Short mmCIF file of C-alpha atoms in Angstrom, two decimals:
data_model
loop_
_atom_site.label_atom_id
_atom_site.label_comp_id
_atom_site.label_asym_id
_atom_site.label_seq_id
_atom_site.Cartn_x
_atom_site.Cartn_y
_atom_site.Cartn_z
CA MET A 280 0.71 -18.37 -2.99
CA LYS A 281 -1.37 -15.41 -4.33
CA THR A 282 -0.40 -11.70 -4.01
CA LEU A 283 -3.19 -9.41 -3.22
CA ILE A 284 -2.35 -5.63 -4.23
CA ILE A 285 -3.99 -3.02 -2.41
CA THR A 286 -4.11 0.26 -4.39
CA ASP A 287 -3.76 3.87 -3.63
CA ILE A 288 -6.30 6.78 -4.10
CA PHE A 289 -6.27 6.31 -7.83
CA GLY A 290 -7.58 2.66 -7.83
CA LYS A 291 -7.15 0.54 -10.48
CA THR A 292 -5.39 1.79 -13.33
CA GLU A 293 -3.49 0.28 -16.33
CA PRO A 294 0.14 1.24 -14.79
CA LEU A 295 -0.97 -0.53 -11.43
CA THR A 296 -2.06 -3.65 -13.44
CA GLU A 297 1.01 -3.52 -15.25
CA LEU A 298 3.14 -3.25 -11.97
CA ALA A 299 0.88 -6.20 -10.37
CA SER A 300 1.89 -8.41 -13.30
CA LEU A 301 5.56 -7.40 -13.05
CA ILE A 302 5.54 -8.36 -9.23
CA CYS A 303 3.58 -11.59 -9.61
CA GLN A 304 1.60 -13.23 -12.23
CA GLU A 305 -0.94 -14.73 -9.79
CA HIS A 306 -2.31 -11.63 -8.17
CA LEU A 307 -5.37 -9.96 -7.01
CA ILE A 308 -6.23 -6.27 -6.81
CA LEU A 309 -8.33 -4.55 -3.93
CA GLU A 310 -9.26 -1.00 -4.97
CA PRO A 311 -11.55 1.25 -3.33
CA TYR A 312 -14.09 2.10 -6.37
CA ASN A 313 -15.71 -1.20 -7.11
CA GLY A 314 -14.12 -1.91 -10.38
CA LYS A 315 -14.67 1.71 -11.89
CA ASN A 316 -11.91 3.38 -13.59
CA MET A 317 -12.26 6.64 -12.05
CA ASP A 318 -9.62 8.45 -14.70
CA PHE A 319 -8.63 10.97 -12.15
CA LEU A 320 -7.15 14.14 -13.73
CA ASP A 321 -4.66 14.70 -10.65
CA GLU A 322 -3.69 13.59 -7.31
CA GLU A 323 -5.74 16.33 -5.51
CA THR A 324 -8.84 15.30 -7.51
CA ALA A 325 -8.29 11.77 -6.48
CA TYR A 326 -7.46 12.57 -2.91
CA ARG A 327 -10.57 14.67 -2.46
CA TYR A 328 -12.81 12.03 -3.99
CA PHE A 329 -11.27 9.34 -1.99
CA SER A 330 -11.41 11.27 1.33
CA GLU A 331 -15.11 12.42 0.76
CA ASN A 332 -16.50 9.26 -0.54
CA ILE A 333 -14.55 6.20 0.59
CA GLY A 334 -12.24 7.11 3.55
CA LEU A 335 -9.69 4.92 4.91
CA LYS A 336 -11.86 3.31 7.41
CA ASN A 337 -14.22 2.09 4.64
CA TYR A 338 -11.19 0.83 2.67
CA THR A 339 -9.63 -1.03 5.65
CA PHE A 340 -13.17 -2.61 6.33
CA ALA A 341 -13.17 -3.65 2.52
CA LEU A 342 -9.79 -5.38 2.97
CA LYS A 343 -10.88 -7.13 6.34
CA ASN A 344 -13.88 -8.49 4.35
CA LEU A 345 -11.66 -9.83 1.65
CA LEU A 346 -9.35 -11.45 4.18
CA VAL A 347 -12.12 -13.02 6.08
CA ASN A 348 -13.33 -14.92 2.94
CA THR A 349 -9.75 -16.01 2.01
CA SER A 350 -8.72 -19.44 3.05
CA ALA A 351 -5.44 -19.63 1.25
CA PRO A 352 -2.04 -18.38 2.14
CA ILE A 353 -1.64 -14.85 0.89
CA GLN A 354 0.97 -11.88 0.61
CA LEU A 355 -0.12 -8.54 0.63
CA ILE A 356 1.28 -5.48 -1.10
CA GLY A 357 0.03 -1.87 -0.56
CA PHE A 358 0.50 1.53 -1.68
CA SER A 359 -0.32 4.84 0.30
CA VAL A 360 -3.85 4.24 1.87
CA GLY A 361 -3.73 0.54 0.65
CA ALA A 362 -0.64 0.43 2.90
CA SER A 363 -2.07 2.01 5.78
CA ALA A 364 -5.25 -0.39 5.47
CA ILE A 365 -2.95 -3.33 5.70
CA TRP A 366 -1.44 -1.70 8.58
CA ASN A 367 -4.60 -1.13 10.50
CA ILE A 368 -5.78 -4.92 9.97
CA SER A 369 -2.22 -6.34 10.83
CA ASN A 370 -3.02 -7.14 14.33
CA ASP A 371 -6.47 -8.71 14.00
CA ALA A 372 -5.80 -12.48 14.72
CA THR A 373 -9.33 -13.34 13.30
CA ILE A 374 -8.36 -12.31 9.55
CA CYS A 375 -4.50 -12.49 9.52
CA HIS A 376 -4.07 -16.28 9.86
CA ASN A 377 -3.47 -16.92 6.24
CA VAL A 378 -1.44 -13.58 5.62
CA LYS A 379 2.19 -14.57 4.98
CA SER A 380 3.81 -11.33 4.75
CA ALA A 381 3.29 -7.69 3.54
CA ILE A 382 4.99 -4.85 2.08
CA CYS A 383 3.66 -1.36 2.64
CA TYR A 384 4.59 1.51 0.54
CA TYR A 385 4.34 5.11 1.90
CA GLY A 386 1.70 4.49 4.10
CA SER A 387 1.58 7.82 5.55
CA GLN A 388 -1.53 7.26 7.75
CA ILE A 389 0.24 4.43 9.85
CA ARG A 390 1.44 7.62 12.03
CA ASN A 391 -2.01 7.60 13.31
CA ASN A 392 -1.82 3.96 14.62
CA LYS A 393 1.68 3.52 15.85
CA ASP A 394 0.33 1.29 18.93
CA ILE A 395 -0.53 -1.50 16.43
CA THR A 396 1.85 -4.49 16.45
CA PRO A 397 1.58 -6.68 13.48
CA LEU A 398 0.93 -10.45 13.64
CA PHE A 399 2.96 -11.04 10.35
CA PRO A 400 6.11 -9.87 8.86
CA ILE A 401 5.34 -6.39 7.33
CA GLU A 402 7.99 -4.52 5.30
CA LEU A 403 7.26 -0.65 5.62
CA ARG A 404 8.87 1.36 2.92
CA PHE A 405 8.83 5.17 3.73
CA PRO A 406 9.75 8.13 1.29
CA ILE A 407 12.54 10.24 2.14
CA LYS A 408 10.38 13.06 3.69
CA GLU A 409 6.49 13.71 4.03
CA GLU A 410 4.90 17.09 3.89
CA HIS A 411 2.74 16.46 7.09
CA PHE A 412 5.00 14.72 9.66
CA SER A 413 8.49 13.51 10.37
CA VAL A 414 9.40 10.17 8.65
CA GLY A 415 12.53 10.09 10.75
CA GLU A 416 10.34 10.15 13.96
CA LEU A 417 7.89 7.66 12.66
CA ILE A 418 10.49 5.10 11.65
CA SER A 419 12.03 5.73 15.25
CA SER A 420 8.77 4.96 16.78
CA LEU A 421 8.38 1.78 14.85
CA SER A 422 11.48 0.20 14.63
CA ASN A 423 11.40 -1.97 17.59
CA LYS A 424 8.35 -3.46 16.85
CA CYS A 425 8.05 -7.22 16.16
CA ASN A 426 7.53 -8.23 12.70
CA VAL A 427 8.29 -4.79 11.14
CA LYS A 428 11.13 -4.21 8.89
CA ILE A 429 11.66 -0.66 7.83
CA LYS A 430 13.35 0.73 4.73
CA GLN A 431 13.54 4.47 3.90
CA VAL A 432 14.06 5.00 0.22
CA PRO A 433 15.33 8.25 -1.52
CA HIS A 434 12.24 8.92 -3.35
CA LEU A 435 8.86 10.90 -2.51
CA HIS A 436 5.47 9.63 -1.59
CA GLY A 437 4.01 8.07 -4.79
CA PHE A 438 7.28 7.08 -6.23
CA MET A 439 5.74 3.72 -7.54
CA ASN A 440 2.65 5.29 -9.37
CA LYS A 441 3.03 6.71 -12.84
CA TYR A 442 0.05 8.86 -12.18
CA SER A 443 1.75 10.57 -9.25
CA ASN A 444 3.50 13.81 -9.46
CA ASN A 445 6.24 12.23 -7.42
CA TYR A 446 6.59 8.93 -9.75
CA ASN A 447 10.29 8.25 -10.10
CA GLN A 448 11.42 5.74 -12.91
CA GLU A 449 14.63 4.71 -11.07
CA GLY A 450 12.99 4.10 -7.80
CA PHE A 451 10.28 2.02 -9.63
CA LYS A 452 12.66 -0.02 -11.44
CA SER A 453 14.92 -0.57 -8.17
CA GLU A 454 11.79 -1.83 -6.44
CA ILE A 455 10.55 -4.07 -9.13
CA GLN A 456 14.28 -5.70 -9.18
CA THR A 457 13.73 -6.58 -5.54
CA TYR A 458 10.84 -9.04 -6.31
CA GLU A 459 11.46 -12.42 -7.49
CA LYS A 460 8.32 -13.48 -9.05
CA CYS A 461 5.66 -13.83 -6.19
CA ALA A 462 8.69 -14.45 -3.48
CA ILE A 463 8.44 -11.24 -1.40
#
């Protein structure tokens, strides 16, 4: 079974490629910049560029298009906007038939689509806190949904990304240890 990694606003970076290989040898990467290495200097620049030139709606559409053309069983792992894109398509029966499971790290935009009920098992990994909303309230509103398992980690949004100001080596290592190659 293949694993599809859906990146955050930084796109495909060397650390993300290394992370993907640690999680699963057979993986694909979906990123928002059509293979172009953006080399953002900081998160603010990456966020601004993503917001002004791509947007979550377009990124979700790219994920949807990729899944429509995928017939083999697949597992999804998303980070930030990638996690939110997974959530946004998770109730679409026309594209989710081959998705076996997903793990979504710090998908903060999920808060804008709480009415979704996923058609496949999703593990949501939320940070200890977010600047713009109450993580506890979001967890509470999603906790009784079918196919949803929630874990709140003692780290901040971006803890898995070495380019993030909130990267946390211990949190990163702890998460990587939970994976048995391709068995999520």
